[in-house]
Structures are given as structure tokens and as C-alpha cells.
Amino acid sequence: DSGPGITVNTVKPYTIVLKQGWNDIGVPFHFNVDWNDIISASAIDTQHVQGPHSYIGRWEYPFENTVLRPWQGYSIYSDLDDISLVIPALEAPETLQKRQPFVQRADFDWVMEIKARSGDATDVSNYFGCFENASLKWDYGLDFVEAPEMGQYVSVYFAHDDWELDATRYTTDFRPPQKGHVWEFEVASNKEHAQVKLSFRSLREFPASLSLKLLDQEAGVKIDLKNDSTYSFQFSDKESVRHFTVYAGDSEFMEQHQDDMPSEASQFELVQNYPNPFNN
């Protein structure tokens, strides 16, 4: 329900006041507006505002949305209260250029993508890896806040309550190139007995000198992501969040963390074959 409509002047800027947290907005004009023009007109601290997000059955993140289009809804995250977002009456030029993921930039050392699927529910825009100018803390333009869940969902996120922003869940987590790093991420779902398939894909060639291991903390299952690109599991009766750890590093780093990775599973469960029916 959009509520009562109003007429706006299409030759003057239009101001929307953002509240702390997530804000749902639309373009007040009948033409496309470039997000960079909005930032320039607003003169705001962009480190406290993340957007625009759009929802197309899955969340599209800011690096996928550079232009706001009329008659479409967008979600903007603000870390502060009462921030004025000024939308200029400036039409964005049409372009046929295909949108490229921000992880295609040349200054990324390596990037891994995580996709989660549970039936019709998906979460596909999750990335981690090493970036030349990244820090061990929150990095503007690299570490994006995880968008809110919609309906029946499966969600992959990196939990950080120690980062600069007020948010605690992030869809990306990039670190500086070093001997090794440990990433912890969580998978959550509100679907009962959800069966989840995690898929991992390297978007930049993963260094041959590094190892890449995934640990399912609850099950005690360890897999080598350089050999196995998928991992499936099912939530138990009282479980809605599963915790995972990724170890990426050279031989010395992996040796230092060998005791953190069990050699055999800590729990077993007989579940329905999936998918059912299945072929050879």
C-alpha cells in the first residue's frame, strides 16, 4: 500500500529523510536517476549509507545497482538517524553496458563466492577473499551489510558485532593478503527441517600455494574446497542456524590450525535421500 500519492516537481530535487536501519524508497520521478548523482547532491558521509538494494526474488546489492529506475522499490541502509537523501531531477543516460560484479576489479587477490539454496529459497551474493587495500576491520565499498530476510528464506552471512557499523551481519568479508585467514560465517533459515546446498566458486584464480578448507562446526565435517565445490546439510529439529569456518592459507598457516579441524565427523544422522526420487 503506497498510501496517498503526491505530485512532485520534476525539475527540482526531492529530499527523502532516512532513519537508522533499513529504509524502503522509490524514485519520485518518471525517469532514471544515477546513484552517484544522488550521492553528490546529498553531500552525505557515504560510509554511513549503503545502497541501493533491490529485490528480484533475491537481493541485488549496491554493486549491482548503479541506477535507480521509476516504479521500482529500493532499500537503503543508514547507520545514522535523520540523514537527508537528495534525489536530483537529473535523468541518467541510458547505457547498454552490462553490469559487472565489483569483484572483477583487478586489485582483488582472490575471491570466493558462496551460494545457498534450499528449495525455492536462495542467497547468492556472498563473497570473501583477499584484497590489496583491505583491512581486518570494516572496509567501505568492500564489506556490505546483509539485506533483510524475505518470506521463507535461507541466509548466508558473516557475523561481525565488532565492526564500525551498527549492523552485525555482512554479505561480504575481505581481508588483506597474508599467510592465511580464518573466516567464520553462518547459514540461517526459517524453514522447518531445511535442506541446504552450499556452492563455492572461485571468481579469481585461487592461488595454487594456498589451501582452502571448510569446517561444519556442528557436524565436525571438514572438506577441501579446492576439490569439492558443494556441501549439503539438513537442519535438525531445534536448529535454525549452522556455523561454518573457512581456513585459507599456506602450508605453515594450515599446520598451525590443524588441531582446529577434526579428522572425522562428530555426529551422524540418517535423513531422506535428496532429491527424491534420484537417479544414478
Coordinates of C-alpha atoms in Angstrom, one line a residue:
D1 CA 0.0 0.0 0.0
S2 CA 1.7 3.2 -1.2
G3 CA -0.7 5.4 0.8
P4 CA -1.9 8.7 -0.6
G5 CA 0.0 10.0 -3.7
I6 CA 1.5 13.4 -4.2
T7 CA 2.7 15.4 -7.2
V8 CA 6.3 16.4 -7.2
N9 CA 8.1 18.9 -9.3
T10 CA 10.2 17.1 -11.9
V11 CA 12.7 20.0 -12.3
K12 CA 13.6 20.3 -8.6
P13 CA 15.5 17.9 -6.3
Y14 CA 13.4 15.8 -3.9
T15 CA 14.6 15.0 -0.4
I16 CA 13.9 11.8 1.5
V17 CA 14.9 11.6 5.2
L18 CA 16.5 8.3 6.1
K19 CA 16.1 6.8 9.5
Q20 CA 18.6 4.5 11.2
G21 CA 18.3 1.0 9.8
W22 CA 16.6 -0.1 6.6
N23 CA 14.6 2.4 4.5
D24 CA 12.4 1.5 1.6
I25 CA 12.2 4.2 -1.1
G26 CA 11.2 4.8 -4.7
V27 CA 12.4 7.3 -7.3
P28 CA 9.9 10.3 -7.2
F29 CA 10.4 11.0 -10.9
H30 CA 9.4 9.2 -14.1
F31 CA 13.0 8.9 -15.3
N32 CA 16.1 7.0 -14.3
V33 CA 18.5 8.7 -11.7
D34 CA 22.1 7.7 -11.3
W35 CA 23.1 6.7 -7.7
N36 CA 26.3 8.7 -8.0
D37 CA 24.3 11.8 -8.8
I38 CA 22.2 11.2 -5.7
I39 CA 25.4 10.9 -3.5
S40 CA 26.8 14.1 -5.0
A41 CA 23.6 16.1 -4.4
S42 CA 23.2 14.8 -0.9
A43 CA 26.7 15.6 0.4
I44 CA 26.4 12.8 2.9
D45 CA 29.0 10.6 4.6
T46 CA 28.8 7.6 2.3
Q47 CA 30.4 5.4 4.9
H48 CA 27.2 5.6 6.9
V49 CA 24.8 4.9 4.0
Q50 CA 24.7 1.7 1.9
G51 CA 22.5 1.2 -1.1
P52 CA 20.7 0.9 -3.3
H53 CA 19.4 -2.7 -2.8
S54 CA 16.6 -4.1 -4.9
Y55 CA 14.7 -7.4 -4.6
I56 CA 14.0 -9.6 -7.7
G57 CA 13.3 -12.9 -5.9
R58 CA 16.8 -12.5 -4.4
W59 CA 18.5 -9.3 -3.2
E60 CA 20.6 -7.3 -5.6
Y61 CA 23.4 -5.4 -3.8
P62 CA 24.7 -1.9 -4.4
F63 CA 27.5 -3.1 -6.8
E64 CA 24.7 -4.5 -9.0
N65 CA 22.6 -1.3 -8.9
T66 CA 24.1 1.9 -10.2
V67 CA 20.9 3.5 -11.5
L68 CA 17.5 3.9 -9.7
R69 CA 14.5 3.3 -12.0
P70 CA 11.0 4.6 -11.6
W71 CA 8.2 2.3 -10.4
Q72 CA 10.8 0.1 -8.7
G73 CA 11.4 -0.2 -4.9
Y74 CA 14.8 0.1 -3.3
S75 CA 16.2 -0.5 0.2
I76 CA 18.8 1.8 1.7
Y77 CA 20.7 1.1 4.9
S78 CA 21.6 4.0 7.1
D79 CA 23.8 3.7 10.1
L80 CA 22.6 7.1 11.4
D81 CA 19.3 8.8 12.1
D82 CA 17.8 11.7 10.1
I83 CA 20.1 11.6 7.0
S84 CA 18.8 13.6 4.1
L85 CA 19.0 11.8 0.8
V86 CA 18.6 14.3 -2.0
I87 CA 17.4 12.9 -5.4
P88 CA 18.3 15.4 -8.1
A89 CA 16.0 15.9 -11.1
L90 CA 18.7 14.7 -13.4
E91 CA 18.0 11.9 -15.8
A92 CA 20.6 9.2 -16.1
P93 CA 21.7 8.4 -19.6
E94 CA 20.7 5.0 -21.0
T95 CA 23.5 2.6 -21.4
L96 CA 23.8 -0.9 -22.9
Q97 CA 26.8 -1.7 -20.8
K98 CA 26.4 -5.0 -19.0
R99 CA 26.8 -4.7 -15.2
Q100 CA 29.9 -6.3 -13.9
P101 CA 30.3 -7.6 -10.3
F102 CA 32.6 -5.4 -8.3
V103 CA 34.8 -8.4 -7.6
Q104 CA 36.0 -8.3 -11.2
R105 CA 38.3 -5.4 -10.3
A106 CA 42.0 -6.1 -10.9
D107 CA 43.1 -5.2 -7.4
F108 CA 41.4 -8.3 -5.9
D109 CA 44.0 -11.0 -5.0
W110 CA 41.4 -13.8 -4.9
V111 CA 37.6 -14.0 -4.4
M112 CA 35.3 -16.9 -3.5
E113 CA 31.6 -16.8 -3.9
I114 CA 29.1 -18.6 -1.6
K115 CA 25.6 -19.6 -2.8
A116 CA 23.0 -21.2 -0.6
R117 CA 19.9 -22.9 -1.9
S118 CA 17.0 -24.5 0.0
G119 CA 14.1 -25.4 -2.3
D120 CA 13.0 -22.1 -3.8
A121 CA 14.9 -20.0 -1.3
T122 CA 18.3 -18.8 -2.4
D123 CA 21.1 -16.5 -1.2
V124 CA 23.6 -15.9 -3.9
S125 CA 25.6 -12.7 -3.4
N126 CA 28.1 -13.7 -0.7
Y127 CA 31.8 -13.1 -1.2
F128 CA 35.1 -13.5 0.8
G129 CA 38.7 -13.3 -0.1
C130 CA 41.8 -11.0 -0.2
F131 CA 42.0 -7.5 -1.5
E132 CA 45.2 -5.5 -1.8
N133 CA 43.9 -2.5 0.2
A134 CA 41.6 -4.2 2.6
S135 CA 41.9 -4.2 6.4
L136 CA 40.9 -6.6 9.1
K137 CA 38.1 -4.2 10.1
W138 CA 35.1 -3.0 8.1
D139 CA 36.0 -1.5 4.7
Y140 CA 33.8 0.9 2.9
G141 CA 32.9 -0.3 -0.6
L142 CA 34.1 -3.8 0.2
D143 CA 32.1 -5.1 3.2
F144 CA 28.4 -4.9 2.6
V145 CA 25.6 -5.3 5.1
E146 CA 23.4 -8.4 4.7
A147 CA 20.0 -7.4 3.4
P148 CA 16.9 -8.4 5.4
E149 CA 15.2 -11.8 5.0
M150 CA 12.1 -12.1 2.9
G151 CA 9.4 -14.8 3.5
Q152 CA 10.8 -18.3 3.7
Y153 CA 14.5 -17.8 3.4
V154 CA 18.0 -19.2 3.6
S155 CA 20.6 -16.7 4.5
V156 CA 24.4 -16.7 4.4
Y157 CA 26.3 -14.0 6.4
F158 CA 29.5 -13.2 8.1
A159 CA 28.7 -12.1 11.7
H160 CA 30.7 -9.1 13.0
D161 CA 29.5 -7.2 16.1
D162 CA 32.9 -5.6 16.4
W163 CA 32.9 -3.6 13.2
E164 CA 32.3 0.1 12.9
L165 CA 28.7 0.0 11.6
D166 CA 25.7 -0.7 13.9
A167 CA 24.9 -3.8 11.7
T168 CA 26.1 -7.2 12.8
R169 CA 25.6 -9.3 9.6
Y170 CA 27.5 -8.8 6.4
T171 CA 27.3 -10.4 2.9
T172 CA 31.0 -9.8 2.1
D173 CA 34.2 -10.1 4.2
F174 CA 37.5 -9.2 2.6
R175 CA 40.9 -9.3 4.2
P176 CA 44.5 -8.1 3.3
P177 CA 46.7 -10.7 1.6
Q178 CA 48.6 -12.6 4.3
K179 CA 49.9 -16.1 5.0
G180 CA 46.4 -17.1 5.9
H181 CA 43.0 -16.1 7.4
V182 CA 40.1 -17.7 9.2
W183 CA 36.6 -16.7 8.1
E184 CA 33.5 -17.6 10.1
F185 CA 30.1 -17.5 8.6
E186 CA 26.6 -18.7 9.5
V187 CA 23.7 -20.1 7.5
A188 CA 20.2 -19.4 8.8
S189 CA 16.8 -20.5 7.7
N190 CA 13.2 -20.2 9.0
K191 CA 12.2 -23.3 7.0
E192 CA 11.5 -26.4 9.1
H193 CA 14.0 -29.2 8.5
A194 CA 15.5 -27.1 5.8
Q195 CA 17.8 -29.0 3.4
V196 CA 20.6 -26.6 2.3
K197 CA 23.1 -26.9 -0.5
L198 CA 26.1 -24.6 -0.3
S199 CA 28.1 -23.9 -3.5
F200 CA 31.5 -22.4 -3.6
R201 CA 33.1 -20.8 -6.7
S202 CA 36.3 -19.0 -7.3
L203 CA 35.8 -15.8 -9.2
R204 CA 39.5 -15.1 -9.4
E205 CA 42.1 -17.8 -9.8
F206 CA 42.7 -19.2 -6.3
P207 CA 46.5 -19.3 -5.6
A208 CA 47.9 -22.7 -6.0
S209 CA 50.2 -22.2 -3.0
L210 CA 47.2 -21.9 -0.6
S211 CA 44.9 -24.5 0.9
L212 CA 41.1 -23.9 1.3
K213 CA 39.2 -25.9 3.9
L214 CA 35.6 -25.7 5.1
L215 CA 34.5 -26.9 8.6
D216 CA 30.9 -27.5 9.6
Q217 CA 31.3 -26.7 13.3
E218 CA 28.1 -28.6 14.5
A219 CA 28.7 -31.8 12.5
G220 CA 32.5 -31.7 12.7
V221 CA 32.7 -32.3 8.9
K222 CA 35.7 -31.0 7.0
I223 CA 36.0 -30.7 3.2
D224 CA 38.7 -29.4 0.9
L225 CA 37.1 -26.6 -1.2
K226 CA 39.7 -26.9 -3.9
N227 CA 38.4 -30.4 -4.6
D228 CA 34.7 -30.2 -3.6
S229 CA 32.7 -27.2 -4.6
T230 CA 29.5 -28.1 -2.8
Y231 CA 28.4 -29.1 0.6
S232 CA 24.8 -30.2 1.7
F233 CA 23.3 -30.5 5.1
Q234 CA 19.9 -30.5 6.8
F235 CA 18.8 -28.5 9.8
S236 CA 17.8 -30.6 12.8
D237 CA 14.6 -30.1 14.8
K238 CA 15.9 -27.5 17.2
E239 CA 18.4 -25.9 14.8
S240 CA 17.9 -22.7 12.7
V241 CA 21.5 -21.5 12.4
R242 CA 24.5 -23.6 11.3
H243 CA 28.1 -22.3 11.9
F244 CA 30.9 -22.7 9.5
T245 CA 34.6 -21.9 9.4
V246 CA 36.8 -21.4 6.3
Y247 CA 40.6 -21.7 6.6
A248 CA 42.6 -20.3 3.8
G249 CA 46.4 -20.1 3.9
D250 CA 49.8 -21.6 3.1
S251 CA 51.2 -24.8 4.5
E252 CA 52.6 -23.2 7.6
F253 CA 49.3 -21.5 8.4
M254 CA 47.3 -24.6 7.9
E255 CA 49.7 -26.6 10.1
Q256 CA 49.2 -24.0 12.9
H257 CA 45.4 -24.6 12.7
Q258 CA 45.5 -28.4 12.2
D259 CA 44.1 -29.0 15.7
D260 CA 41.1 -26.8 15.0
M261 CA 40.0 -29.2 12.2
P262 CA 38.7 -32.6 13.2
S263 CA 39.8 -35.7 11.2
E264 CA 36.3 -37.3 11.4
A265 CA 32.7 -36.3 11.8
S266 CA 31.3 -35.7 15.3
Q267 CA 27.7 -36.5 14.5
F268 CA 25.8 -38.8 12.1
E269 CA 22.1 -38.6 11.0
L270 CA 20.1 -40.7 8.6
V271 CA 17.9 -38.3 6.5
Q272 CA 15.6 -38.7 3.5
N273 CA 17.6 -39.1 0.3
Y274 CA 17.7 -35.8 -1.6
P275 CA 16.5 -35.1 -4.2
N276 CA 13.8 -37.8 -4.1
P277 CA 13.4 -39.6 -6.5
F278 CA 17.1 -39.6 -7.6
N279 CA 18.9 -41.2 -10.5
N280 CA 22.2 -42.9 -10.7

